[in-house]
């Protein structure tokens, strides 16, 4: 997107379209912008490759936390080396001194956009997305990286010829890099990082020893929303959501989505356990159970469908046979009564076998049932909570962990939580 003739640039980012950065990246157009920066489509003039350039505003670059997040994003993505994590090729500064990252250009949409459009996904599609996310986390966790901000906005569904929904994780800006002294000093002690609806209880309470299991809780929350159309915990304010996460077990996903297979619901419930010791121990373990749940439910559903079809097919045949026999009997009775009334016997003829019942018509087929009405769009991501949220939740750290899951209807989704715009390398 270029500026109209005579329009004055609103900030330093508006002057970038049409310019060349670092002597080789020609800025083609704006993809999206947020409070901290913007993402542009660019072309590497040397090799003609299209890429995405993510810039940090000058004001944000002067903020130590924002600058560190930018550095962390590049480092985390380069360490993970997974096909399901967005690639970062280079980094540098523009001629105006703006920090930038050179990233792969993604074509498609994020999961948030798809959920807004469709409301919810069928179990097979949800498991496919969840499996790709877990494969990315398996590599990231092995490299000592905890994402800490998994949400539908950071799950990008790439359009590919070989696979329609190939997932790429984006935005490792608040990831935790384990065993790297001096790198993980992102915020003041006790601050809560992440997006409320997908945050684990230990993350909501700002535990200092966050590990990969916090990401698995977030995957469980994303699966829950993909299957039911709403996040597992809701509330009118950011703080209310955090308190619900720390004190209430999520309702069984089948309360809102009865068609979800039991085994799949069990995987989601285990991932959402408030006590992290009761969750999956690794992304690989959860991935195995998730894929097995879909295979098992698929086999059972296919067998059940065949049995139902057989039962539905046999009933009309039996019904038609009985009706035919009844009509034949009534017809014979009427003929006999006619000849009795005349006082004469029916004319003799060669005995012939009774006609067989008519062949059954085409078997009944099972049509797809209408899907449930789409749920209202899920709440938008919530801005980062102030330090006070963690302070008020500290007393919950040991009291409520490990409470068993209670199956009760979930309260209606709250529409009172506002969110902000995140940045990615998405191409419309």
Tab-separated table of C-alpha atoms in Angstrom:
chain	number	residue	atom	x	y	z
A	1	UNK	CA	0.000	0.000	0.000
A	2	UNK	CA	1.530	3.270	-1.091
A	3	UNK	CA	0.673	6.789	0.007
A	4	UNK	CA	-1.658	8.941	-2.065
A	5	UNK	CA	-0.099	11.892	-3.873
A	6	UNK	CA	0.328	14.800	-1.511
A	7	UNK	CA	-0.460	12.753	1.607
A	8	UNK	CA	2.041	13.291	4.382
A	9	UNK	CA	3.562	10.221	6.049
A	10	UNK	CA	2.079	9.572	9.492
A	11	UNK	CA	5.247	7.941	10.824
A	12	UNK	CA	8.603	6.607	9.691
A	13	UNK	CA	7.064	3.311	8.507
A	14	UNK	CA	4.893	5.015	5.884
A	15	UNK	CA	7.981	6.144	3.978
A	16	UNK	CA	9.258	2.600	3.436
A	17	UNK	CA	6.991	1.484	0.559
A	18	UNK	CA	8.927	1.855	-2.697
A	19	UNK	CA	12.296	2.176	-0.985
A	20	UNK	CA	15.216	-0.247	-0.869
A	21	UNK	CA	16.431	-1.423	2.531
A	22	UNK	CA	19.967	-2.612	3.276
A	23	UNK	CA	20.828	-2.215	-0.396
A	24	UNK	CA	18.848	-5.266	-1.580
A	25	UNK	CA	15.292	-5.496	-0.182
A	26	UNK	CA	12.810	-3.524	-2.283
A	27	UNK	CA	9.681	-2.782	-0.223
A	28	UNK	CA	6.645	-3.636	-2.377
A	29	UNK	CA	3.644	-3.092	-0.117
A	30	UNK	CA	2.346	-3.021	3.442
A	31	UNK	CA	0.892	-6.295	4.737
A	32	UNK	CA	-0.167	-5.195	8.213
A	33	UNK	CA	0.734	-2.955	11.106
A	34	UNK	CA	0.388	-2.854	14.873
A	35	UNK	CA	1.334	-0.704	17.805
A	36	UNK	CA	4.983	-1.777	17.808
A	37	UNK	CA	5.726	-2.019	14.095
A	38	UNK	CA	4.643	-3.258	10.687
A	39	UNK	CA	5.172	-6.074	8.191
A	40	UNK	CA	5.874	-5.432	4.506
A	41	UNK	CA	6.143	-7.593	1.425
A	42	UNK	CA	9.545	-7.114	-0.163
A	43	UNK	CA	11.661	-8.555	-2.958
A	44	UNK	CA	15.299	-9.517	-2.645
A	45	UNK	CA	16.639	-7.648	-5.677
A	46	UNK	CA	19.640	-9.943	-5.968
A	47	UNK	CA	17.760	-13.226	-6.398
A	48	UNK	CA	14.187	-12.061	-7.037
A	49	UNK	CA	12.799	-13.894	-3.996
A	50	UNK	CA	9.734	-12.462	-2.270
A	51	UNK	CA	10.075	-12.169	1.501
A	52	UNK	CA	8.433	-10.433	4.446
A	53	UNK	CA	10.191	-7.646	6.336
A	54	UNK	CA	9.057	-6.990	9.876
A	55	UNK	CA	10.041	-3.551	11.191
A	56	UNK	CA	10.073	-2.215	14.726
A	57	UNK	CA	9.095	1.420	15.162
A	58	UNK	CA	11.836	3.763	16.364
A	59	UNK	CA	9.919	4.484	19.556
A	60	UNK	CA	9.488	0.759	20.240
A	61	UNK	CA	13.143	0.105	19.464
A	62	UNK	CA	14.094	2.492	22.266
A	63	UNK	CA	12.094	0.371	24.713
A	64	UNK	CA	14.356	-2.327	26.119
A	65	UNK	CA	11.593	-4.939	26.423
A	66	UNK	CA	10.358	-4.374	22.863
A	67	UNK	CA	13.870	-4.567	21.462
A	68	UNK	CA	14.514	-7.759	23.410
A	69	UNK	CA	11.307	-9.334	22.102
A	70	UNK	CA	12.441	-8.572	18.574
A	71	UNK	CA	15.809	-10.185	19.237
A	72	UNK	CA	14.155	-13.147	20.947
A	73	UNK	CA	11.817	-13.791	18.011
A	74	UNK	CA	14.727	-14.097	15.586
A	75	UNK	CA	16.777	-16.278	17.915
A	76	UNK	CA	13.929	-18.631	18.847
A	77	UNK	CA	12.820	-19.236	15.263
A	78	UNK	CA	16.385	-19.906	14.137
A	79	UNK	CA	17.017	-22.373	16.981
A	80	UNK	CA	13.849	-24.438	16.500
A	81	UNK	CA	14.395	-25.333	12.809
A	82	UNK	CA	10.967	-26.868	12.195
A	83	UNK	CA	8.974	-26.805	8.945
A	84	UNK	CA	6.031	-25.767	11.124
A	85	UNK	CA	7.755	-22.621	12.435
A	86	UNK	CA	8.095	-19.487	10.325
A	87	UNK	CA	11.630	-19.104	8.962
A	88	UNK	CA	13.763	-16.038	9.640
A	89	UNK	CA	16.523	-15.507	7.087
A	90	UNK	CA	18.221	-12.306	8.194
A	91	UNK	CA	18.068	-9.259	10.438
A	92	UNK	CA	19.453	-5.737	10.317
A	93	UNK	CA	18.692	-2.025	10.439
A	94	UNK	CA	17.293	0.238	7.771
A	95	UNK	CA	18.981	3.437	6.624
A	96	UNK	CA	16.723	5.257	9.115
A	97	UNK	CA	17.976	3.004	11.926
A	98	UNK	CA	14.813	0.872	12.200
A	99	UNK	CA	15.433	-2.769	13.252
A	100	UNK	CA	13.979	-5.364	10.866
A	101	UNK	CA	13.710	-9.124	10.403
A	102	UNK	CA	13.675	-10.860	7.015
A	103	UNK	CA	11.162	-13.705	7.143
A	104	UNK	CA	9.484	-16.144	4.791
A	105	UNK	CA	6.360	-14.750	3.157
A	106	UNK	CA	3.292	-16.791	4.123
A	107	UNK	CA	0.185	-17.080	1.969
A	108	UNK	CA	-3.067	-18.026	3.679
A	109	UNK	CA	-4.828	-16.955	6.868
A	110	UNK	CA	-4.439	-17.336	10.593
A	111	UNK	CA	-6.620	-19.699	12.607
A	112	UNK	CA	-8.441	-16.765	14.203
A	113	UNK	CA	-9.720	-15.647	10.783
A	114	UNK	CA	-10.940	-19.145	9.967
A	115	UNK	CA	-12.746	-19.509	13.294
A	116	UNK	CA	-14.407	-16.128	12.810
A	117	UNK	CA	-15.662	-17.322	9.428
A	118	UNK	CA	-16.649	-20.912	10.279
A	119	UNK	CA	-17.334	-20.801	14.021
A	120	UNK	CA	-15.782	-24.203	14.672
A	121	UNK	CA	-13.951	-26.981	12.834
A	122	UNK	CA	-14.833	-30.632	12.413
A	123	UNK	CA	-12.755	-33.016	14.585
A	124	UNK	CA	-10.553	-34.165	11.702
A	125	UNK	CA	-9.602	-30.610	10.713
A	126	UNK	CA	-9.035	-29.605	14.349
A	127	UNK	CA	-6.761	-32.592	14.957
A	128	UNK	CA	-4.784	-31.823	11.792
A	129	UNK	CA	-4.115	-28.265	12.967
A	130	UNK	CA	-3.342	-29.414	16.506
A	131	UNK	CA	-0.937	-32.078	15.243
A	132	UNK	CA	1.062	-29.541	13.244
A	133	UNK	CA	1.257	-27.217	16.252
A	134	UNK	CA	2.509	-30.066	18.444
A	135	UNK	CA	5.133	-31.039	15.861
A	136	UNK	CA	6.418	-27.461	15.954
A	137	UNK	CA	6.458	-27.468	19.754
A	138	UNK	CA	8.267	-30.791	19.837
A	139	UNK	CA	11.178	-29.184	17.987
A	140	UNK	CA	10.980	-25.910	19.893
A	141	UNK	CA	10.954	-27.571	23.316
A	142	UNK	CA	13.852	-29.813	22.319
A	143	UNK	CA	15.793	-26.617	21.547
A	144	UNK	CA	14.914	-25.175	24.971
A	145	UNK	CA	12.256	-22.760	23.678
A	146	UNK	CA	8.851	-22.261	25.330
A	147	UNK	CA	6.516	-20.168	23.157
A	148	UNK	CA	4.306	-18.778	25.998
A	149	UNK	CA	1.845	-17.014	23.675
A	150	UNK	CA	0.114	-19.718	21.662
A	151	UNK	CA	-3.298	-18.582	20.392
A	152	UNK	CA	-5.285	-18.813	17.131
A	153	UNK	CA	-3.740	-15.526	15.962
A	154	UNK	CA	-0.259	-17.106	16.034
A	155	UNK	CA	-1.281	-20.304	14.231
A	156	UNK	CA	-1.012	-19.585	10.506
A	157	UNK	CA	-2.746	-21.837	7.958
A	158	UNK	CA	-0.668	-21.753	4.789
A	159	UNK	CA	-2.200	-22.415	1.394
A	160	UNK	CA	-0.194	-25.134	-0.340
A	161	UNK	CA	-0.944	-27.289	-3.345
A	162	UNK	CA	0.070	-30.480	-1.523
A	163	UNK	CA	-1.702	-29.628	1.759
A	164	UNK	CA	-4.491	-27.066	2.154
A	165	UNK	CA	-3.826	-26.234	5.823
A	166	UNK	CA	-0.115	-26.506	6.526
A	167	UNK	CA	0.450	-24.869	9.899
A	168	UNK	CA	3.235	-22.425	10.707
A	169	UNK	CA	3.728	-21.041	14.199
A	170	UNK	CA	4.578	-17.341	14.255
A	171	UNK	CA	5.528	-14.692	16.813
A	172	UNK	CA	8.021	-16.070	19.312
A	173	UNK	CA	8.418	-12.565	20.744
A	174	UNK	CA	7.752	-13.513	24.379
A	175	UNK	CA	9.156	-17.021	24.183
A	176	UNK	CA	11.317	-18.275	27.011
A	177	UNK	CA	14.810	-19.385	26.015
A	178	UNK	CA	15.958	-21.840	28.620
A	179	UNK	CA	19.588	-22.162	29.692
A	180	UNK	CA	20.570	-18.857	28.070
A	181	UNK	CA	21.765	-16.496	30.811
A	182	UNK	CA	21.063	-12.820	30.197
A	183	UNK	CA	18.504	-13.457	27.467
A	184	UNK	CA	15.390	-14.212	29.510
A	185	UNK	CA	15.057	-10.876	31.347
A	186	UNK	CA	12.077	-9.668	29.392
A	187	UNK	CA	9.907	-7.989	32.018
A	188	UNK	CA	9.786	-6.960	35.629
A	189	UNK	CA	9.480	-9.781	38.122
A	190	UNK	CA	5.871	-10.922	38.630
A	191	UNK	CA	4.496	-9.661	35.316
A	192	UNK	CA	2.016	-11.856	33.446
A	193	UNK	CA	2.923	-12.584	29.817
A	194	UNK	CA	0.602	-14.056	27.220
A	195	UNK	CA	-3.027	-13.921	26.105
A	196	UNK	CA	-5.561	-14.651	28.839
A	197	UNK	CA	-7.873	-17.175	27.159
A	198	UNK	CA	-5.029	-19.583	26.326
A	199	UNK	CA	-2.792	-19.055	29.352
A	200	UNK	CA	-1.969	-21.869	31.779
A	201	UNK	CA	-2.636	-21.457	35.527
A	202	UNK	CA	1.089	-21.328	36.298
A	203	UNK	CA	1.603	-18.664	33.643
A	204	UNK	CA	-1.378	-16.667	34.940
A	205	UNK	CA	0.240	-16.685	38.378
A	206	UNK	CA	3.658	-15.719	36.962
A	207	UNK	CA	5.448	-18.830	38.179
A	208	UNK	CA	9.185	-18.396	37.544
A	209	UNK	CA	9.731	-22.032	36.487
A	210	UNK	CA	7.546	-22.092	33.371
A	211	UNK	CA	8.264	-25.071	31.101
A	212	UNK	CA	6.864	-26.690	27.955
A	213	UNK	CA	3.728	-27.896	29.721
A	214	UNK	CA	2.376	-24.343	29.675
A	215	UNK	CA	2.372	-24.530	25.860
A	216	UNK	CA	0.499	-27.855	26.007
A	217	UNK	CA	-2.233	-26.211	28.102
A	218	UNK	CA	-2.490	-23.541	25.398
A	219	UNK	CA	-2.784	-26.212	22.699
A	220	UNK	CA	-5.603	-27.790	24.715
A	221	UNK	CA	-7.377	-24.421	24.872
A	222	UNK	CA	-6.966	-23.922	21.114
A	223	UNK	CA	-8.287	-27.444	20.407
A	224	UNK	CA	-11.236	-26.731	22.708
A	225	UNK	CA	-12.075	-23.576	20.770
A	226	UNK	CA	-11.650	-25.235	17.373
A	227	UNK	CA	-14.062	-28.022	18.387
A	228	UNK	CA	-16.659	-25.993	20.318
A	229	UNK	CA	-16.414	-22.477	18.928
A	230	UNK	CA	-15.480	-20.865	22.266
A	231	UNK	CA	-12.461	-20.869	24.595
A	232	UNK	CA	-12.655	-23.091	27.706
A	233	UNK	CA	-12.559	-20.213	30.210
A	234	UNK	CA	-14.391	-16.919	29.918
A	235	UNK	CA	-14.950	-13.774	31.937
A	236	UNK	CA	-15.908	-10.097	31.615
A	237	UNK	CA	-12.396	-8.828	32.353
A	238	UNK	CA	-8.809	-9.922	31.862
A	239	UNK	CA	-8.430	-10.565	35.583
A	240	UNK	CA	-11.691	-12.548	35.735
A	241	UNK	CA	-10.454	-14.840	32.965
A	242	UNK	CA	-7.171	-15.441	34.793
A	243	UNK	CA	-8.997	-16.260	38.027
A	244	UNK	CA	-11.307	-18.686	36.201
A	245	UNK	CA	-8.295	-20.446	34.672
A	246	UNK	CA	-6.685	-20.829	38.095
A	247	UNK	CA	-9.777	-21.909	40.051
A	248	UNK	CA	-12.169	-23.700	37.675
A	249	UNK	CA	-11.778	-26.848	35.610
A	250	UNK	CA	-12.862	-26.484	32.012
A	251	UNK	CA	-16.218	-28.084	31.202
A	252	UNK	CA	-16.091	-31.173	29.003
A	253	UNK	CA	-15.848	-29.967	25.403
A	254	UNK	CA	-18.800	-32.246	24.538
A	255	UNK	CA	-21.112	-30.026	26.597
A	256	UNK	CA	-20.896	-27.508	23.749
A	257	UNK	CA	-19.981	-29.968	20.978
A	258	UNK	CA	-21.645	-33.373	21.584
A	259	UNK	CA	-20.331	-34.777	18.295
A	260	UNK	CA	-16.701	-34.686	19.497
A	261	UNK	CA	-15.427	-38.282	19.918
A	262	UNK	CA	-14.903	-39.361	23.526
A	263	UNK	CA	-11.196	-40.153	23.109
A	264	UNK	CA	-10.548	-36.743	21.560
A	265	UNK	CA	-12.418	-35.036	24.411
A	266	UNK	CA	-10.203	-36.932	26.871
A	267	UNK	CA	-7.041	-35.647	25.186
A	268	UNK	CA	-8.322	-32.067	25.405
A	269	UNK	CA	-9.308	-32.515	29.060
A	270	UNK	CA	-5.888	-33.891	29.997
A	271	UNK	CA	-4.102	-30.995	28.295
A	272	UNK	CA	-6.267	-28.541	30.278
A	273	UNK	CA	-5.551	-29.974	33.724
A	274	UNK	CA	-4.837	-27.158	36.169
A	275	UNK	CA	-2.114	-29.170	37.863
A	276	UNK	CA	0.674	-29.301	35.275
A	277	UNK	CA	1.943	-32.602	36.712
A	278	UNK	CA	-1.327	-34.188	35.548
A	279	UNK	CA	-0.982	-32.912	31.974
A	280	UNK	CA	1.003	-34.456	29.165
A	281	UNK	CA	4.700	-34.473	29.907
A	282	UNK	CA	5.770	-33.593	26.368
A	283	UNK	CA	4.466	-32.439	23.006
A	284	UNK	CA	5.392	-35.818	21.530
A	285	UNK	CA	3.272	-37.669	24.090
A	286	UNK	CA	0.261	-35.454	23.421
A	287	UNK	CA	0.765	-35.757	19.658
A	288	UNK	CA	0.667	-39.566	19.888
A	289	UNK	CA	-2.600	-39.547	21.860
A	290	UNK	CA	-4.182	-36.889	19.639
A	291	UNK	CA	-3.552	-38.775	16.410
A	292	UNK	CA	-4.557	-42.103	18.004
A	293	UNK	CA	-7.836	-40.590	19.218
A	294	UNK	CA	-8.750	-39.525	15.702
A	295	UNK	CA	-7.806	-42.901	14.189
A	296	UNK	CA	-9.782	-44.804	16.811
A	297	UNK	CA	-12.850	-42.618	16.509
A	298	UNK	CA	-12.648	-42.771	12.716
A	299	UNK	CA	-12.552	-46.575	12.717
A	300	UNK	CA	-15.433	-46.765	15.183
A	301	UNK	CA	-17.497	-44.210	13.268
A	302	UNK	CA	-16.989	-46.070	9.988
A	303	UNK	CA	-18.051	-49.393	11.540
A	304	UNK	CA	-21.045	-47.742	13.195
A	305	UNK	CA	-22.067	-46.091	9.921
A	306	UNK	CA	-21.918	-49.441	8.092
A	307	UNK	CA	-24.024	-51.093	10.806
A	308	UNK	CA	-26.561	-48.262	10.751
A	309	UNK	CA	-26.782	-48.425	6.970
A	310	UNK	CA	-27.349	-52.188	7.111
A	311	UNK	CA	-30.100	-51.775	9.694
A	312	UNK	CA	-31.764	-48.975	7.766
A	313	UNK	CA	-31.536	-51.005	4.578
A	314	UNK	CA	-33.067	-54.184	6.033
A	315	UNK	CA	-36.141	-52.580	7.608
A	316	UNK	CA	-37.729	-51.348	4.345
A	317	UNK	CA	-37.172	-54.776	2.780
A	318	UNK	CA	-38.972	-56.557	5.626
A	319	UNK	CA	-41.717	-53.934	5.553
A	320	UNK	CA	-42.259	-54.322	1.816
A	321	UNK	CA	-42.368	-58.139	2.121
A	322	UNK	CA	-45.014	-58.046	4.861
A	323	UNK	CA	-47.141	-55.512	2.966
A	324	UNK	CA	-46.933	-57.564	-0.224
A	325	UNK	CA	-47.982	-60.761	1.613
A	326	UNK	CA	-50.875	-58.952	3.287
A	327	UNK	CA	-52.124	-57.506	0.001
A	328	UNK	CA	-51.848	-60.920	-1.649
A	329	UNK	CA	-53.822	-62.553	1.159
A	330	UNK	CA	-56.555	-59.919	1.029
A	331	UNK	CA	-56.731	-60.229	-2.724
A	332	UNK	CA	-57.135	-64.018	-2.518
A	333	UNK	CA	-59.856	-63.658	0.105
A	334	UNK	CA	-61.775	-61.221	-2.090
A	335	UNK	CA	-61.654	-63.559	-5.117
A	336	UNK	CA	-62.859	-66.513	-3.048
A	337	UNK	CA	-65.728	-64.454	-1.635
A	338	UNK	CA	-66.766	-63.480	-5.166
A	339	UNK	CA	-67.107	-67.092	-6.327
A	340	UNK	CA	-68.865	-68.160	-3.107
A	341	UNK	CA	-71.424	-65.411	-3.695
A	342	UNK	CA	-72.001	-66.723	-7.258
A	343	UNK	CA	-72.381	-70.266	-5.980
A	344	UNK	CA	-69.679	-71.580	-8.293
A	345	UNK	CA	-66.073	-72.573	-8.023
A	346	UNK	CA	-63.311	-70.684	-9.701
A	347	UNK	CA	-62.128	-72.087	-13.032
A	348	UNK	CA	-59.478	-74.759	-12.662
A	349	UNK	CA	-55.976	-74.010	-13.772
A	350	UNK	CA	-52.514	-75.401	-13.289
A	351	UNK	CA	-51.070	-74.782	-9.894
A	352	UNK	CA	-48.423	-72.103	-9.936
A	353	UNK	CA	-46.007	-71.017	-7.239
A	354	UNK	CA	-46.826	-67.850	-5.388
A	355	UNK	CA	-44.915	-64.882	-6.779
A	356	UNK	CA	-41.843	-63.928	-4.762
A	357	UNK	CA	-41.712	-60.608	-2.953
A	358	UNK	CA	-40.598	-57.691	-5.120
A	359	UNK	CA	-36.914	-56.857	-4.979
A	360	UNK	CA	-36.096	-54.179	-2.488
A	361	UNK	CA	-35.450	-50.722	-3.843
A	362	UNK	CA	-32.266	-48.841	-3.393
A	363	UNK	CA	-30.968	-48.991	0.161
A	364	UNK	CA	-31.428	-45.983	2.349
A	365	UNK	CA	-28.344	-43.848	2.642
A	366	UNK	CA	-27.241	-41.742	5.572
A	367	UNK	CA	-27.161	-38.080	4.658
A	368	UNK	CA	-25.039	-35.675	6.588
A	369	UNK	CA	-26.927	-34.028	9.390
A	370	UNK	CA	-27.061	-30.238	9.385
A	371	UNK	CA	-24.211	-28.840	11.403
A	372	UNK	CA	-24.926	-26.896	14.551
A	373	UNK	CA	-25.262	-23.169	14.131
A	374	UNK	CA	-21.933	-21.376	14.243
A	375	UNK	CA	-21.039	-20.006	17.625
A	376	UNK	CA	-20.535	-16.271	17.951
A	377	UNK	CA	-17.009	-15.181	17.032
A	378	UNK	CA	-14.582	-16.001	19.855
A	379	UNK	CA	-13.387	-13.123	21.985
A	380	UNK	CA	-10.506	-11.135	20.572
A	381	UNK	CA	-7.054	-11.487	22.148
A	382	UNK	CA	-6.625	-9.532	25.346
A	383	UNK	CA	-3.785	-7.058	25.969
A	384	UNK	CA	-1.006	-8.060	28.306
A	385	UNK	CA	-2.131	-7.874	31.909
A	386	UNK	CA	-0.556	-5.450	34.373
A	387	UNK	CA	1.570	-6.723	37.189
A	388	UNK	CA	-1.362	-6.448	39.609
A	389	UNK	CA	-3.122	-9.440	38.030
A	390	UNK	CA	-0.285	-11.736	39.023
A	391	UNK	CA	-0.143	-10.217	42.511
A	392	UNK	CA	-3.835	-10.879	43.126
A	393	UNK	CA	-3.536	-14.454	41.840
A	394	UNK	CA	-0.469	-15.429	43.865
A	395	UNK	CA	-2.620	-16.802	46.691
A	396	UNK	CA	-4.130	-19.337	44.261
A	397	UNK	CA	-0.831	-21.057	43.457
A	398	UNK	CA	-1.243	-24.085	45.717
A	399	UNK	CA	-4.900	-24.055	46.723
A	400	UNK	CA	-6.675	-25.153	43.563
A	401	UNK	CA	-4.195	-27.283	41.613
A	402	UNK	CA	-5.377	-30.711	40.543
A	403	UNK	CA	-9.127	-30.284	41.027
A	404	UNK	CA	-11.044	-33.009	39.071
A	405	UNK	CA	-12.953	-32.087	35.925
A	406	UNK	CA	-16.636	-31.358	36.504
A	407	UNK	CA	-19.023	-31.780	33.635
A	408	UNK	CA	-21.390	-28.845	33.654
A	409	UNK	CA	-22.592	-26.405	30.987
A	410	UNK	CA	-20.186	-23.584	30.256
A	411	UNK	CA	-21.379	-20.001	30.820
A	412	UNK	CA	-22.049	-17.883	27.729
A	413	UNK	CA	-19.019	-16.368	26.056
A	414	UNK	CA	-18.140	-12.909	27.227
A	415	UNK	CA	-18.007	-10.135	24.701
A	416	UNK	CA	-16.474	-7.659	27.061
A	417	UNK	CA	-12.802	-8.455	26.553
A	418	UNK	CA	-11.059	-6.378	23.914
A	419	UNK	CA	-7.835	-7.243	22.150
A	420	UNK	CA	-5.048	-5.723	20.130
A	421	UNK	CA	-3.511	-6.278	16.736
A	422	UNK	CA	-0.648	-8.751	16.510
A	423	UNK	CA	1.943	-8.801	13.776
A	424	UNK	CA	2.819	-11.740	11.550
A	425	UNK	CA	4.259	-12.382	8.117
A	426	UNK	CA	0.865	-13.014	6.574
A	427	UNK	CA	0.053	-12.207	2.996
A	428	UNK	CA	-3.681	-11.602	2.320
